Amino acid sequence: MATHTTKMLIIGSGPAGYSAAIYAARAMLEPIVVQGLQPGGQLTITTDVENYPGFRDVVQGPWLMEEMRAQAEHVGTRMIWDTIVSVDLENGSPFRAIGDSGDEYIADCLVICTGAQAKWLGAPGEMALGGKGVSACATCDGFFYRGKKVAVIGGGNTAVEEALYLTNHSDNVTLIHRRDSLRAEKILQERLFANPKITVLWNKGVESFEAGENGMLHHLALTDTVTGEASTLEVDGAFVAIGHAPATSLFVGKLPMDESGYLLTEPGTPKTVIPGVFAAGDVTDHVYRQAVTAAGMGCMAALDGERFLASRAHAVQEAQAAE
């Protein structure tokens, strides 16, 4: 067990965490990134990335995260393979955190970039066909299904918004829902029902995702939730849209959250209610959830962290001068 001290501790290592690290290191804050259970975040389980600025051709998600990590290390970030299991925010800065390794981390400011994970059905074939026809983000992957037949699974706002978005690329979109009515807001439902490109399958549950001879998704095995009747739906792409779960259990009772568990920040900033504690990326963003927006928020968190530390140092200097 060891004690690590730093001006800025960054918890999480997706686009938000790595971007925060790059800016903090360039500001000579000597940041530490505790990478967590999934270094690189959700992009490490994504194949083709075509919407991250700066790359003419498609790049691979794991490669992009490796490059971000290497850049952060190159400018002076210290990466540690550990998972934070407890944090002390009550006493203000310096903040203390304990890793699963038993190591202690002491930081003058804290940037939370623990991200969120898409919820999955848990049906056979779902994980095996990830990136091969199965996705949890239409905004990320819908472009690859131009002119193809796609399905969206879910009945809330996310599912309806994903279905509507996919009509920009496909004329054949099917929304599959286990019940006979949607949970989405009425205005979204009206837009959905008015769109001729969208068909709704009511009372249908997805039993499995089935591959074709080429190893890509070929069809969905469905069961009627009322009659039990089995059926199939041939699709090129299937988007699971049953919500996301932010990784915020560590901060329950310590930081304000919304009803879905996302950390609340001062509007337009990554600042939480505790001075010196910032949140960036999907852990606080349930609207956009993009790599580029997470990276931008990581930048903001690092800049605000730098200002927090400078302001505190200035206050100490003034107090000393007044003595």
Coordinates of C-alpha atoms in Angstrom, one line a residue:
M1 CA 0.0 0.0 0.0
A2 CA 1.2 3.5 -0.9
T3 CA 0.1 7.1 -0.6
H4 CA -0.1 9.1 -3.8
T5 CA -0.4 12.9 -3.7
T6 CA -1.3 15.2 -6.6
K7 CA -2.7 18.5 -7.3
M8 CA -5.4 16.9 -9.5
L9 CA -6.8 13.4 -9.2
I10 CA -8.9 12.2 -12.2
I11 CA -11.1 9.2 -11.6
G12 CA -11.9 7.5 -14.9
S13 CA -10.1 7.1 -18.2
G14 CA -12.4 7.6 -21.1
P15 CA -12.3 10.7 -23.4
A16 CA -13.3 13.0 -20.5
G17 CA -10.6 11.7 -18.2
Y18 CA -7.8 11.6 -20.7
S19 CA -8.7 15.1 -22.0
A20 CA -8.7 16.5 -18.5
A21 CA -5.3 14.8 -17.9
I22 CA -3.8 16.4 -21.0
Y23 CA -4.9 19.9 -20.1
A24 CA -3.9 19.4 -16.4
A25 CA -0.5 18.1 -17.3
R26 CA 0.2 20.9 -19.7
A27 CA -0.7 23.3 -16.8
M28 CA 2.0 21.5 -14.7
L29 CA -0.5 20.1 -12.2
E30 CA 1.1 16.6 -12.4
P31 CA -2.3 14.9 -12.5
I32 CA -2.9 11.3 -11.6
V33 CA -5.5 9.2 -13.5
V34 CA -6.9 6.2 -11.7
Q35 CA -8.1 4.2 -14.7
G36 CA -10.8 2.0 -13.2
L37 CA -12.2 -1.3 -14.3
Q38 CA -12.4 -0.3 -18.0
P39 CA -9.5 1.9 -19.0
G40 CA -10.5 3.9 -22.1
G41 CA -14.2 3.7 -21.3
Q42 CA -17.0 2.6 -23.7
L43 CA -14.9 3.4 -26.8
T44 CA -12.8 0.4 -26.0
I45 CA -15.7 -1.9 -26.9
T46 CA -16.5 0.2 -30.0
T47 CA -15.1 -0.7 -33.4
D48 CA -15.5 1.9 -36.1
V49 CA -15.5 5.6 -35.0
E50 CA -16.3 8.0 -37.9
N51 CA -17.5 11.1 -36.0
Y52 CA -14.5 12.1 -33.9
P53 CA -12.9 15.3 -35.3
G54 CA -9.5 15.1 -36.9
F55 CA -9.6 11.8 -38.7
R56 CA -10.5 11.6 -42.4
D57 CA -10.9 7.9 -42.3
V58 CA -12.7 5.6 -39.9
V59 CA -10.6 4.8 -36.8
Q60 CA -11.0 2.1 -34.2
G61 CA -12.3 3.0 -30.7
P62 CA -9.6 1.1 -28.8
W63 CA -6.9 2.7 -30.9
L64 CA -8.3 6.2 -30.3
M65 CA -8.3 5.6 -26.6
E66 CA -4.8 4.3 -26.6
E67 CA -3.6 7.4 -28.5
M68 CA -5.4 9.7 -25.9
R69 CA -3.8 7.8 -23.1
A70 CA -0.3 8.0 -24.7
Q71 CA -0.7 11.7 -25.3
A72 CA -1.7 12.3 -21.7
E73 CA 1.3 10.3 -20.5
H74 CA 3.6 12.1 -22.9
V75 CA 2.8 15.5 -21.4
G76 CA 3.2 14.3 -17.9
T77 CA 0.2 12.4 -16.6
R78 CA 0.7 9.5 -14.2
M79 CA -1.5 6.6 -15.0
I80 CA -2.4 4.1 -12.2
W81 CA -4.2 0.8 -12.7
D82 CA -6.5 0.9 -9.7
T83 CA -10.2 1.3 -8.9
I84 CA -11.4 3.9 -6.4
V85 CA -13.7 2.3 -3.8
S86 CA -14.2 5.2 -1.4
V87 CA -13.8 9.0 -1.3
D88 CA -13.9 11.5 1.5
L89 CA -15.4 14.8 0.2
E90 CA -16.9 16.0 3.5
N91 CA -13.8 17.8 4.7
G92 CA -13.1 19.6 1.5
S93 CA -9.7 20.0 -0.2
P94 CA -7.4 18.1 0.1
F95 CA -9.7 15.2 -0.9
R96 CA -8.8 11.6 0.0
A97 CA -9.7 8.5 -1.9
I98 CA -8.9 4.8 -1.4
G99 CA -8.2 2.4 -4.2
D100 CA -9.1 -1.3 -4.4
S101 CA -5.4 -1.9 -4.1
G102 CA -5.4 -0.3 -0.6
D103 CA -3.5 2.7 -1.9
E104 CA -4.5 6.2 -0.7
Y105 CA -4.8 9.1 -3.0
I106 CA -4.6 12.7 -1.7
A107 CA -5.6 15.5 -4.1
D108 CA -6.1 19.2 -4.0
C109 CA -8.9 18.9 -6.5
L110 CA -10.9 16.0 -8.0
V111 CA -12.3 15.4 -11.5
I112 CA -14.9 12.6 -11.7
C113 CA -15.0 11.0 -15.2
T114 CA -16.4 7.6 -14.3
G115 CA -18.8 7.5 -17.2
A116 CA -21.9 5.5 -17.8
Q117 CA -22.7 2.2 -19.4
A118 CA -25.6 1.4 -21.7
K119 CA -28.1 -1.1 -20.3
W120 CA -28.3 -4.3 -22.2
L121 CA -31.1 -6.9 -22.5
G122 CA -28.8 -9.8 -21.6
A123 CA -30.2 -11.9 -24.5
P124 CA -28.1 -14.5 -26.3
G125 CA -26.0 -13.1 -29.1
E126 CA -26.2 -9.5 -27.9
M127 CA -22.6 -9.1 -26.8
A128 CA -21.2 -11.5 -29.4
L129 CA -22.7 -9.3 -32.2
G130 CA -21.6 -6.0 -30.7
G131 CA -20.1 -4.0 -33.5
K132 CA -21.5 -6.6 -36.0
G133 CA -25.0 -5.3 -36.2
V134 CA -25.8 -4.7 -32.5
S135 CA -25.3 -1.3 -31.0
A136 CA -26.5 0.9 -28.1
C137 CA -26.0 4.3 -29.8
A138 CA -27.8 5.3 -33.0
T139 CA -26.0 8.6 -33.1
C140 CA -22.7 6.8 -33.1
D141 CA -23.4 4.0 -35.5
G142 CA -26.6 4.8 -37.5
F143 CA -24.5 6.2 -40.4
F144 CA -23.2 2.7 -41.1
Y145 CA -26.8 1.5 -41.8
R146 CA -27.7 3.8 -44.6
G147 CA -30.4 2.3 -46.7
K148 CA -30.6 -0.8 -44.6
K149 CA -33.3 -2.3 -42.3
V150 CA -32.8 -1.5 -38.7
A151 CA -34.7 -2.0 -35.4
V152 CA -34.7 -0.1 -32.1
I153 CA -35.6 -2.0 -28.9
G154 CA -37.2 0.0 -26.1
G155 CA -40.1 2.2 -25.2
G156 CA -38.9 5.3 -23.5
N157 CA -37.6 8.7 -24.7
T158 CA -34.2 7.2 -25.7
A159 CA -35.7 4.5 -27.9
V160 CA -38.1 6.9 -29.6
E161 CA -35.4 9.5 -30.2
E162 CA -33.1 6.8 -31.6
A163 CA -35.8 5.6 -34.0
L164 CA -36.5 9.1 -35.2
Y165 CA -32.8 9.7 -35.7
L166 CA -32.3 6.5 -37.7
T167 CA -34.9 7.7 -40.3
N168 CA -32.2 10.1 -41.5
H169 CA -30.4 7.0 -42.7
S170 CA -33.0 4.3 -43.2
D171 CA -36.5 4.1 -44.7
N172 CA -37.2 0.9 -42.8
V173 CA -37.1 1.4 -39.0
T174 CA -38.9 -0.9 -36.6
L175 CA -39.4 0.0 -32.9
I176 CA -39.9 -3.1 -30.7
H177 CA -41.5 -2.7 -27.3
R178 CA -42.5 -5.3 -24.7
R179 CA -45.8 -3.5 -23.9
D180 CA -48.7 -2.0 -25.7
S181 CA -47.9 1.6 -25.0
L182 CA -44.8 3.7 -24.9
R183 CA -43.3 5.5 -21.9
A184 CA -41.8 8.3 -24.0
E185 CA -43.1 11.8 -23.8
K186 CA -46.3 12.5 -25.7
I187 CA -44.7 14.9 -28.2
L188 CA -42.1 12.3 -29.1
Q189 CA -44.7 9.7 -29.5
E190 CA -46.7 12.0 -31.9
R191 CA -43.6 12.5 -34.0
L192 CA -42.9 8.7 -34.0
F193 CA -46.4 7.7 -35.1
A194 CA -46.5 10.4 -37.7
N195 CA -43.3 9.2 -39.4
P196 CA -44.0 6.8 -42.3
K197 CA -40.6 5.3 -42.1
I198 CA -41.2 3.8 -38.6
T199 CA -43.2 0.7 -37.8
V200 CA -44.0 -0.3 -34.2
L201 CA -44.1 -3.9 -33.0
W202 CA -46.1 -4.0 -29.8
N203 CA -45.9 -6.7 -27.1
K204 CA -42.7 -8.2 -28.5
G205 CA -39.6 -9.2 -26.5
V206 CA -36.3 -10.0 -28.1
E207 CA -35.2 -13.5 -27.1
S208 CA -31.9 -13.6 -29.1
F209 CA -29.8 -11.9 -31.7
E210 CA -29.0 -14.3 -34.5
A211 CA -26.0 -14.1 -36.9
G212 CA -26.0 -14.9 -40.6
E213 CA -23.4 -16.9 -42.5
N214 CA -21.2 -13.8 -42.7
G215 CA -21.0 -13.5 -38.9
M216 CA -23.1 -10.3 -38.9
L217 CA -26.5 -9.8 -37.4
H218 CA -29.2 -11.4 -39.6
H219 CA -32.4 -11.5 -37.6
L220 CA -34.0 -11.1 -34.2
A221 CA -35.9 -14.0 -32.5
L222 CA -39.0 -12.5 -30.9
T223 CA -41.7 -13.7 -28.5
D224 CA -45.1 -12.2 -28.1
T225 CA -45.4 -11.1 -24.5
V226 CA -49.1 -11.7 -24.5
T227 CA -49.6 -14.9 -26.5
G228 CA -46.1 -16.4 -26.3
E229 CA -46.0 -16.8 -30.1
A230 CA -42.5 -16.9 -31.6
S231 CA -41.5 -14.9 -34.7
T232 CA -38.4 -13.5 -36.4
L233 CA -37.5 -10.1 -37.8
E234 CA -34.7 -9.8 -40.3
V235 CA -32.6 -6.7 -39.7
D236 CA -29.2 -5.4 -40.6
G237 CA -28.8 -3.4 -37.4
A238 CA -30.4 -3.5 -34.0
F239 CA -30.1 -0.7 -31.4
V240 CA -30.7 -1.5 -27.8
A241 CA -32.2 1.7 -26.2
I242 CA -33.3 0.8 -22.7
G243 CA -31.3 3.5 -21.0
H244 CA -27.9 4.1 -19.4
A245 CA -26.6 3.6 -15.9
P246 CA -24.1 6.2 -14.8
A247 CA -21.2 4.9 -12.6
T248 CA -22.0 7.1 -9.6
S249 CA -22.6 4.6 -6.8
L250 CA -19.4 5.8 -5.2
F251 CA -20.9 9.3 -4.7
V252 CA -24.3 8.4 -3.4
G253 CA -25.1 10.7 -0.4
K254 CA -21.9 12.7 -1.2
L255 CA -22.9 14.7 -4.3
P256 CA -26.3 15.7 -5.7
M257 CA -27.7 13.5 -8.5
D258 CA -30.8 13.5 -10.6
E259 CA -33.4 10.8 -10.5
S260 CA -31.4 8.6 -12.9
G261 CA -28.2 8.9 -10.9
Y262 CA -26.3 11.4 -13.0
L263 CA -24.2 13.9 -11.1
L264 CA -25.5 17.4 -11.1
T265 CA -23.3 20.3 -12.0
E266 CA -23.6 24.1 -12.2
P267 CA -25.3 24.7 -15.6
G268 CA -22.7 25.2 -18.4
T269 CA -19.8 24.1 -16.2
P270 CA -18.4 20.9 -14.7
K271 CA -18.5 22.3 -11.2
T272 CA -20.3 20.3 -8.5
V273 CA -21.6 21.8 -5.2
I274 CA -18.3 21.0 -3.5
P275 CA -15.5 23.5 -4.4
G276 CA -12.7 21.7 -6.1
V277 CA -14.8 18.7 -7.2
F278 CA -15.7 18.5 -10.9
A279 CA -17.6 16.1 -13.0
A280 CA -17.2 15.6 -16.8
G281 CA -18.4 13.3 -19.5
D282 CA -21.2 10.7 -19.4
V283 CA -21.2 10.6 -15.6
T284 CA -23.1 14.0 -15.8
D285 CA -24.4 14.0 -19.4
H286 CA -27.5 12.0 -20.2
V287 CA -28.3 14.1 -23.3
Y288 CA -25.4 13.9 -25.8
R289 CA -23.2 11.1 -24.6
Q290 CA -20.6 11.5 -27.3
A291 CA -16.8 11.1 -27.2
V292 CA -16.3 14.6 -28.5
T293 CA -18.6 16.2 -25.9
A294 CA -17.0 14.2 -23.1
A295 CA -13.6 15.3 -24.2
G296 CA -14.7 18.9 -24.2
M297 CA -16.1 18.6 -20.7
G298 CA -12.8 17.0 -19.6
C299 CA -11.0 20.1 -20.9
M300 CA -13.4 22.4 -19.1
A301 CA -13.0 20.4 -15.8
A302 CA -9.2 20.7 -16.0
L303 CA -9.3 24.4 -16.7
D304 CA -11.7 25.1 -13.9
G305 CA -9.6 22.9 -11.6
E306 CA -6.5 25.0 -12.5
R307 CA -8.5 28.2 -11.7
F308 CA -9.6 26.7 -8.4
L309 CA -6.1 25.9 -7.4
A310 CA -4.7 29.2 -8.5
S311 CA -7.5 31.1 -6.6
R312 CA -6.8 29.1 -3.4
A313 CA -3.0 29.7 -3.7
H314 CA -3.7 33.4 -4.2
A315 CA -5.9 33.5 -1.1
V316 CA -3.2 31.8 1.0
Q317 CA -0.6 34.3 -0.2
E318 CA -2.9 37.2 0.7
A319 CA -3.5 35.8 4.1
Q320 CA 0.2 35.3 4.7
A321 CA 1.0 38.8 3.5
A322 CA -1.6 40.2 6.0
E323 CA 0.0 38.6 9.0

